[in-house]
Amino acid sequence: MHPMDQLGTYSNQFNASAWMIALRLAVIAFVAWRLAGPIESFFWKRQLPEKANRTGIVIFIAILAFLVLFSAGALRHLTFHSKAWDLAIFDQVVWNLANGNGWECSVRGVIDLRGDHFSPILLIFVPFYKIAPHVFWLLGFQAAALIGAGLILWAVYRKEIGERVALMFFIAYCLFPPIHWLACADFHPIAIAPFFVAIAWWGRKRDNITAFIAGIIGMTLCGEEAFIVAGWWGLWEFFERSPWRRIKSEKTMTRRNVGWVGLFIMAFCWTIFIWLSLVYIPAHRAEGEGYFYVHRYAYLGDSVGEIALNFFVKPGLWLSHVFDMRSFALLALYIVPLGFLPLTRLGISALLIPTALYTLISVSPEQKSIYHQYTAMWIPFLAIATVDSLHTMRYAGVSVPKSVMDDFTVLSLRRASMLVVAAVLGFLAFSPIFGLSGHPEWFTPEEWAGEAKGVVESVPPDAAISAPSALCPHLSHRPVLLLKPETEWQGAYEVLV
């Protein structure tokens, strides 16, 4: 197979050949680099007021971005483009929880969804489903969490990088294509995790241990894979804070405490992940079944323990998966629309190592794409590395000559200019909502939508039925709903005897 042939599914999603995708990425990189200087000069020469408060503008952009993401997900659902996997799955589970039926999920084919994933964050939707059960709660919270993460990072860094540069970062964040693809991929609990990652980062930046731990807890409630990331983050904090060093001030004491907390988080989270994958999740599956997602790493072993062992002792088994064309394409699609800025903060980008590994060594092509839920744990850390790369020397409280400060301010503004150009071009080239990769067919009714709406309205509310995937998200408020094997519209449902 030719290396470029590995990008076949990308070609379908981006409405372009593999070579055209590569050309788009190259054009974005070149144009962003060339225009960064002129744009920086435009702002610098006109001496636009740096201290002007731009909170109102940011809030307006945040609301607009939320409405766009929520509307994209809602329109896909209303026009019968949402699917059983995964909107109907989580909608039925929350409805069952709200109606006292536990974690049952007949759409997924499991008695207890806890045998598939660890996602207690779903419990926050139960009160809303008791008031008015609808998938819009799921899609709305997901869109709010994605935009809220960027809003928190803007608030954390606005004084360090200045109002103007902070605004430019937030605009770029809202234009980031993986966020749009995630919003168009139905609903997934892990998509809420970026919000909690941002809270945890706010806590560690402010040396607020309570907020840091709260954010870590929140992200781990969104999915079992978050425990892997949280444990690595704890280890990263331990070495970053160096708590074994000699205490020089009260601030150093706080930093040391965060370091020790990080070490505890590492031990606790990795222990919990092992327990979840070996005990808790299999206990909620049929007898004899293990952790379902082991099959994605079957070439490394048949169990979590065997996979972990071979990962360390036989790296040759997985290195070819990490360094294939699809992996490089995925990294380019993450990095280029951010103007390569995460590469200037490799220390922070190191927080992505566990996410990158369990993504890139998987044999599942869906995990190596920006149009599935697997982008969720990439987005916040890429955003953090990006915004951190924009800060000037002001953040350290160091007194320096104005000429030196100006040099750093120019560098920050130039990077921000490159970021915005790359973000705008990346949005036009790769967003599913608008531009060259746009999918207007996702937001317009199918030819059979009128017939499908009539079918949905005719289904008895308490009937146990099987239905095609396109109907399942519209019929999931019932204890028994099975997915018909057909993937295309079949024109009818079946009542189960």
XYZ file of N, CA, C and O in Angstrom, residues 239-362:
496
model
N 7.541 16.437 38.790
C 8.862 16.841 38.311
C 8.919 18.328 37.974
O 9.965 18.965 38.136
N 7.818 18.895 37.539
C 7.782 20.327 37.226
C 7.934 21.165 38.486
O 8.624 22.193 38.497
N 7.312 20.744 39.572
C 7.336 21.510 40.828
C 8.572 21.198 41.678
O 8.919 21.990 42.561
N 9.192 20.045 41.434
C 10.401 19.645 42.176
C 10.238 19.844 43.685
O 10.943 20.646 44.310
N 9.293 19.142 44.310
C 9.015 19.392 45.738
C 10.143 19.000 46.676
O 10.106 19.339 47.859
N 11.142 18.292 46.170
C 12.255 17.875 47.031
C 13.272 18.999 47.250
O 14.177 18.881 48.063
N 13.109 20.096 46.510
C 14.068 21.199 46.636
C 13.860 21.965 47.942
O 12.799 21.906 48.557
N 14.858 22.721 48.288
C 14.837 23.475 49.534
C 13.796 24.589 49.476
O 13.689 25.298 48.481
N 13.025 24.756 50.548
C 11.972 25.769 50.606
C 12.588 27.141 50.835
O 13.379 27.341 51.751
N 12.208 28.116 49.991
C 12.744 29.473 50.111
C 11.688 30.501 50.483
O 12.006 31.575 50.951
N 10.420 30.207 50.241
C 9.359 31.167 50.537
C 8.043 30.426 50.686
O 7.933 29.223 50.428
N 7.010 31.187 51.092
C 5.685 30.590 51.226
C 5.169 30.124 49.877
O 4.507 29.091 49.774
N 5.480 30.883 48.814
C 5.053 30.485 47.477
C 5.726 29.181 47.063
O 5.114 28.307 46.447
N 7.000 29.043 47.436
C 7.707 27.799 47.130
C 7.079 26.636 47.876
O 6.980 25.518 47.347
N 6.614 26.882 49.104
C 5.934 25.846 49.873
C 4.675 25.384 49.155
O 4.399 24.182 49.052
N 3.901 26.345 48.609
C 2.688 25.992 47.881
C 3.019 25.179 46.642
O 2.361 24.185 46.330
N 4.068 25.602 45.920
C 4.483 24.863 44.731
C 4.896 23.443 45.108
O 4.599 22.486 44.385
N 5.581 23.300 46.232
C 6.013 21.973 46.666
C 4.808 21.106 46.995
O 4.764 19.925 46.655
N 3.792 21.707 47.638
C 2.594 20.948 47.975
C 1.890 20.439 46.725
O 1.413 19.302 46.687
N 1.824 21.296 45.694
C 1.202 20.867 44.438
C 1.985 19.705 43.838
O 1.408 18.772 43.272
N 3.308 19.748 43.970
C 4.131 18.656 43.465
C 3.827 17.340 44.150
O 3.695 16.299 43.502
N 3.704 17.374 45.492
C 3.389 16.148 46.214
C 1.971 15.672 45.891
O 1.717 14.463 45.811
N 1.062 16.620 45.721
C -0.302 16.260 45.311
C -0.267 15.567 43.953
O -0.981 14.586 43.717
N 0.581 16.070 43.054
C 0.712 15.452 41.739
C 1.178 14.017 41.832
O 0.686 13.139 41.102
N 2.123 13.746 42.736
C 2.617 12.374 42.907
C 1.499 11.460 43.400
O 1.357 10.316 42.946
N 0.686 11.972 44.316
C -0.455 11.191 44.806
C -1.466 10.934 43.686
O -1.999 9.820 43.557
N -1.723 11.985 42.870
C -2.665 11.841 41.757
C -2.193 10.764 40.793
O -2.988 9.961 40.291
N -0.887 10.740 40.521
C -0.348 9.717 39.627
C -0.642 8.321 40.167
O -1.186 7.458 39.452
N -0.278 8.082 41.424
C -0.469 6.758 42.008
C -1.944 6.389 42.068
O -2.331 5.257 41.736
N -2.773 7.326 42.477
C -4.196 7.048 42.632
C -4.867 6.782 41.287
O -5.584 5.790 41.118
N -4.636 7.663 40.308
C -5.329 7.551 39.022
C -4.912 6.302 38.255
O -5.751 5.627 37.653
N -3.641 5.978 38.256
C -3.211 4.789 37.526
C -3.695 3.513 38.220
O -4.021 2.532 37.552
N -3.765 3.551 39.538
C -4.322 2.402 40.263
C -5.797 2.226 39.932
O -6.264 1.094 39.697
N -6.528 3.333 39.906
C -7.958 3.268 39.593
C -8.178 2.787 38.168
O -9.098 1.995 37.901
N -7.342 3.226 37.220
C -7.514 2.760 35.840
C -7.316 1.249 35.752
O -8.071 0.558 35.060
N -6.305 0.747 36.435
C -6.066 -0.698 36.422
C -7.268 -1.430 37.005
O -7.732 -2.449 36.470
N -7.794 -0.906 38.105
C -8.971 -1.524 38.736
C -10.190 -1.458 37.823
O -10.939 -2.438 37.697
N -10.394 -0.330 37.160
C -11.532 -0.186 36.256
C -11.450 -1.177 35.100
O -12.444 -1.832 34.754
N -10.277 -1.264 34.486
C -10.136 -2.094 33.288
C -10.101 -3.585 33.601
O -10.515 -4.405 32.773
N -9.621 -3.946 34.790
C -9.501 -5.364 35.132
C -10.655 -5.887 35.982
O -10.965 -7.088 35.934
N -11.307 -5.007 36.738
C -12.317 -5.465 37.693
C -13.683 -4.814 37.440
O -14.661 -5.505 37.133
N -13.743 -3.492 37.565
C -15.042 -2.801 37.583
C -15.795 -2.950 36.263
O -16.957 -3.392 36.238
N -15.178 -2.571 35.152
C -15.868 -2.627 33.863
C -16.196 -4.067 33.463
O -17.337 -4.346 33.075
N -15.262 -5.023 33.553
C -15.628 -6.422 33.234
C -16.733 -6.970 34.125
O -17.516 -7.822 33.691
N -16.821 -6.484 35.371
C -17.854 -6.976 36.287
C -19.249 -6.605 35.815
O -20.234 -7.237 36.225
N -19.361 -5.587 34.978
C -20.665 -5.153 34.460
C -20.910 -5.663 33.043
O -21.850 -5.221 32.377
N -20.077 -6.580 32.589
C -20.270 -7.220 31.287
C -20.725 -8.665 31.500
O -20.784 -9.155 32.628
N -21.031 -9.329 30.394
C -21.413 -10.733 30.497
C -20.263 -11.529 31.108
O -19.086 -11.175 30.947
N -20.589 -12.588 31.803
C -19.578 -13.378 32.508
C -18.504 -13.880 31.551
O -18.789 -14.421 30.486
N -17.268 -13.657 31.944
C -16.150 -14.124 31.139
C -15.609 -13.100 30.165
O -14.543 -13.313 29.572
N -16.326 -11.993 29.985
C -15.860 -10.962 29.062
C -14.957 -9.981 29.791
O -15.240 -9.568 30.916
N -13.883 -9.574 29.130
C -12.972 -8.599 29.710
C -13.260 -7.197 29.211
O -14.352 -6.899 28.720
N -12.267 -6.339 29.330
C -12.396 -4.953 28.882
C -12.547 -4.939 27.364
O -11.683 -5.431 26.623
N -13.642 -4.379 26.873
C -14.015 -4.487 25.463
C -12.952 -3.918 24.527
O -12.660 -4.486 23.467
N -12.354 -2.794 24.880
C -11.501 -2.065 23.940
C -10.082 -2.626 23.830
O -9.240 -2.046 23.134
N -9.858 -3.757 24.488
C -8.568 -4.441 24.347
C -8.326 -4.851 22.891
O -7.185 -4.885 22.419
N -9.418 -5.115 22.147
C -9.251 -5.612 20.776
C -8.544 -4.606 19.872
O -7.980 -4.992 18.850
N -8.559 -3.339 20.246
C -7.881 -2.328 19.427
C -6.356 -2.421 19.544
O -5.638 -1.803 18.764
N -5.902 -3.153 20.518
C -4.463 -3.328 20.732
C -4.120 -4.817 20.773
O -3.149 -5.222 21.410
N -4.918 -5.632 20.082
C -4.782 -7.087 20.162
C -3.425 -7.581 19.691
O -2.956 -8.640 20.131
N -2.758 -6.823 18.820
C -1.441 -7.262 18.353
C -0.394 -7.192 19.468
O 0.700 -7.761 19.339
N -0.737 -6.502 20.564
C 0.166 -6.428 21.711
C -0.163 -7.455 22.788
O 0.644 -7.686 23.697
N -1.373 -8.032 22.719
C -1.755 -9.016 23.727
C -3.255 -9.133 23.849
O -4.015 -8.369 23.258
N -3.689 -10.089 24.662
C -5.111 -10.386 24.822
C -5.701 -9.811 26.096
O -6.890 -10.001 26.361
N -4.906 -9.152 26.896
C -5.399 -8.569 28.143
C -4.687 -7.246 28.392
O -3.660 -6.943 27.769
N -5.238 -6.460 29.325
C -4.628 -5.174 29.654
C -3.206 -5.375 30.164
O -2.281 -4.650 29.789
N -3.015 -6.372 31.012
C -1.679 -6.626 31.555
C -0.683 -7.030 30.488
O 0.458 -6.553 30.476
N -1.097 -7.922 29.583
C -0.196 -8.373 28.531
C 0.132 -7.240 27.569
O 1.281 -7.111 27.110
N -0.851 -6.412 27.275
C -0.618 -5.254 26.398
C 0.389 -4.305 27.037
O 1.317 -3.821 26.374
N 0.207 -4.013 28.328
C 1.126 -3.114 29.030
C 2.542 -3.679 29.046
O 3.525 -2.947 28.838
N 2.655 -4.989 29.289
C 3.978 -5.610 29.339
C 4.668 -5.529 27.978
O 5.841 -5.123 27.891
N 3.969 -5.911 26.923
C 4.575 -5.900 25.592
C 4.853 -4.491 25.094
O 5.754 -4.294 24.275
N 4.094 -3.535 25.590
C 4.362 -2.148 25.215
C 5.773 -1.744 25.626
O 6.477 -1.041 24.883
N 6.194 -2.193 26.802
C 7.512 -1.807 27.307
C 8.629 -2.727 26.824
O 9.738 -2.259 26.545
N 8.355 -4.018 26.724
C 9.440 -4.948 26.398
C 9.551 -5.224 24.900
O 10.585 -5.715 24.440
N 8.512 -4.900 24.131
C 8.557 -5.137 22.685
C 8.105 -3.884 21.922
O 7.077 -3.885 21.244
N 8.855 -2.797 22.047
C 8.441 -1.546 21.376
C 8.381 -1.671 19.860
O 7.664 -0.915 19.206
N 9.106 -2.620 19.306
C 9.063 -2.792 17.856
C 7.690 -3.150 17.341
O 7.387 -2.925 16.160
N 6.829 -3.693 18.212
C 5.483 -4.075 17.791
C 4.614 -2.857 17.485
O 3.763 -2.909 16.603
N 4.831 -1.764 18.249
C 3.932 -0.618 18.090
C 4.567 0.601 17.422
O 3.854 1.521 17.016
N 5.869 0.622 17.278
C 6.512 1.790 16.679
C 6.067 2.023 15.245
O 5.933 3.173 14.801
N 5.806 0.961 14.509
C 5.371 1.123 13.118
C 4.007 1.788 13.033
O 3.690 2.460 12.045
N 3.186 1.620 14.070
C 1.877 2.271 14.090
C 2.010 3.762 14.400
O 1.250 4.580 13.886
N 2.975 4.081 15.235
C 3.174 5.489 15.613
C 3.736 6.297 14.459
O 3.352 7.449 14.238
N 4.630 5.682 13.689
C 5.316 6.414 12.623
C 4.788 6.034 11.237
O 5.550 5.830 10.307
N 3.469 5.953 11.104
C 2.898 5.731 9.777
C 2.318 7.043 9.247
O 2.238 8.046 9.972
N 1.908 7.040 7.996
C 1.456 8.267 7.354
C 0.209 8.835 8.026
O 0.054 10.048 8.145
N -0.682 7.959 8.476
C -1.904 8.444 9.109
C -1.594 9.172 10.419
O -2.236 10.164 10.755
N -0.596 8.690 11.154
C -0.206 9.368 12.395
C 0.367 10.745 12.104
O 0.033 11.728 12.786
N 1.227 10.845 11.098
C 1.805 12.145 10.742
C 0.714 13.103 10.267
O 0.745 14.298 10.573
N -0.243 12.581 9.512
C -1.342 13.428 9.043
C -2.166 13.945 10.216
O -2.557 15.120 10.256
N -2.432 13.063 11.181
C -3.200 13.478 12.356
C -2.493 14.587 13.115
O -3.099 15.605 13.480
N -1.191 14.426 13.334
C -0.430 15.445 14.059
C -0.410 16.759 13.288
O -0.518 17.848 13.876
N -0.282 16.681 11.962
C -0.287 17.904 11.149
C -1.626 18.619 11.239
O -1.685 19.853 11.328
N -2.710 17.861 11.245
C -4.042 18.461 11.331
C -4.290 19.098 12.695
O -5.127 19.995 12.821
N -3.580 18.646 13.706
C -3.655 19.281 15.021
C -2.757 20.518 15.101
O -3.155 21.554 15.659
N -1.556 20.423 14.578
C -0.538 21.432 14.820
C -0.603 22.609 13.834
O -0.477 23.775 14.240
N -0.804 22.337 12.556
C -0.750 23.400 11.544
C -1.799 24.483 11.770
O -1.477 25.680 11.709
N -3.080 24.144 12.042
C -4.056 25.214 12.294
C -3.780 26.037 13.547
O -4.419 27.066 13.762
N -2.844 25.603 14.355
C -2.424 26.374 15.538
C -1.092 27.066 15.302
O -0.438 27.520 16.241
N -0.688 27.166 14.041
C 0.541 27.880 13.715
C 1.787 27.237 14.271
O 2.785 27.945 14.497
N 1.772 25.940 14.514
C 2.912 25.190 15.071
C 3.278 25.622 16.482
O 4.302 25.190 17.018
N 2.469 26.462 17.117
C 2.850 27.019 18.417
C 2.982 25.977 19.530
O 3.817 26.155 20.435
N 2.196 24.885 19.537
C 2.425 23.881 20.591
C 3.843 23.329 20.596
O 4.331 22.882 21.639
N 4.524 23.385 19.448
C 5.899 22.875 19.386
C 6.879 23.786 20.105
O 8.006 23.373 20.397
N 6.470 25.027 20.378
C 7.342 25.945 21.120
C 7.212 25.754 22.628
O 7.932 26.392 23.384
N 6.295 24.923 23.044
C 6.116 24.603 24.463
C 6.103 23.082 24.624
O 5.110 22.483 25.010
N 7.240 22.484 24.305
C 7.323 21.029 24.350
C 7.136 20.482 25.765
O 6.659 19.359 25.942
N 7.510 21.288 26.753
C 7.320 20.846 28.128
C 5.856 20.622 28.443
O 5.471 19.611 29.031
N 5.017 21.579 28.043
C 3.579 21.449 28.257
C 2.985 20.423 27.301
O 2.125 19.620 27.678
N 3.449 20.423 26.069
C 2.941 19.455 25.093
C 3.227 18.023 25.524
O 2.557 17.092 25.067
N 4.208 17.850 26.419
C 4.504 16.507 26.925
C 3.317 15.912 27.669
O 3.230 14.687 27.827
N 2.386 16.743 28.110
C 1.178 16.241 28.759
C 0.331 15.409 27.803
O -0.541 14.645 28.229
N 0.594 15.555 26.503
C -0.152 14.803 25.497
C 0.409 13.399 25.255
O -0.195 12.627 24.500
N 1.524 13.067 25.854
C 2.188 11.793 25.555
C 1.268 10.584 25.746
O 1.151 9.744 24.838
N 0.576 10.432 26.890
C -0.290 9.243 27.008
C -1.428 9.238 26.008
O -1.768 8.190 25.446
N -2.037 10.412 25.750
C -3.117 10.486 24.767
C -2.607 10.113 23.389
O -3.252 9.359 22.654
N -1.434 10.636 23.037
C -0.855 10.335 21.731
C -0.547 8.847 21.602
O -0.810 8.231 20.565
N -0.030 8.241 22.662
C 0.350 6.826 22.587
C -0.866 5.925 22.441
O -0.904 5.069 21.557
N -1.869 6.093 23.319
C -3.000 5.167 23.206
C -3.832 5.445 21.960
O -4.611 4.600 21.521
N -3.637 6.623 21.362
C -4.313 6.920 20.093
C -3.547 6.331 18.919
O -4.105 5.626 18.080
N -2.252 6.600 18.860
C -1.468 6.261 17.683
C -1.136 4.774 17.574
O -0.925 4.276 16.468
N -1.080 4.057 18.700
C -0.755 2.637 18.609
C -1.993 1.773 18.384
O -1.890 0.562 18.214
N -3.159 2.386 18.367
C -4.391 1.643 18.132
C -4.503 1.230 16.664
O -4.047 1.947 15.770
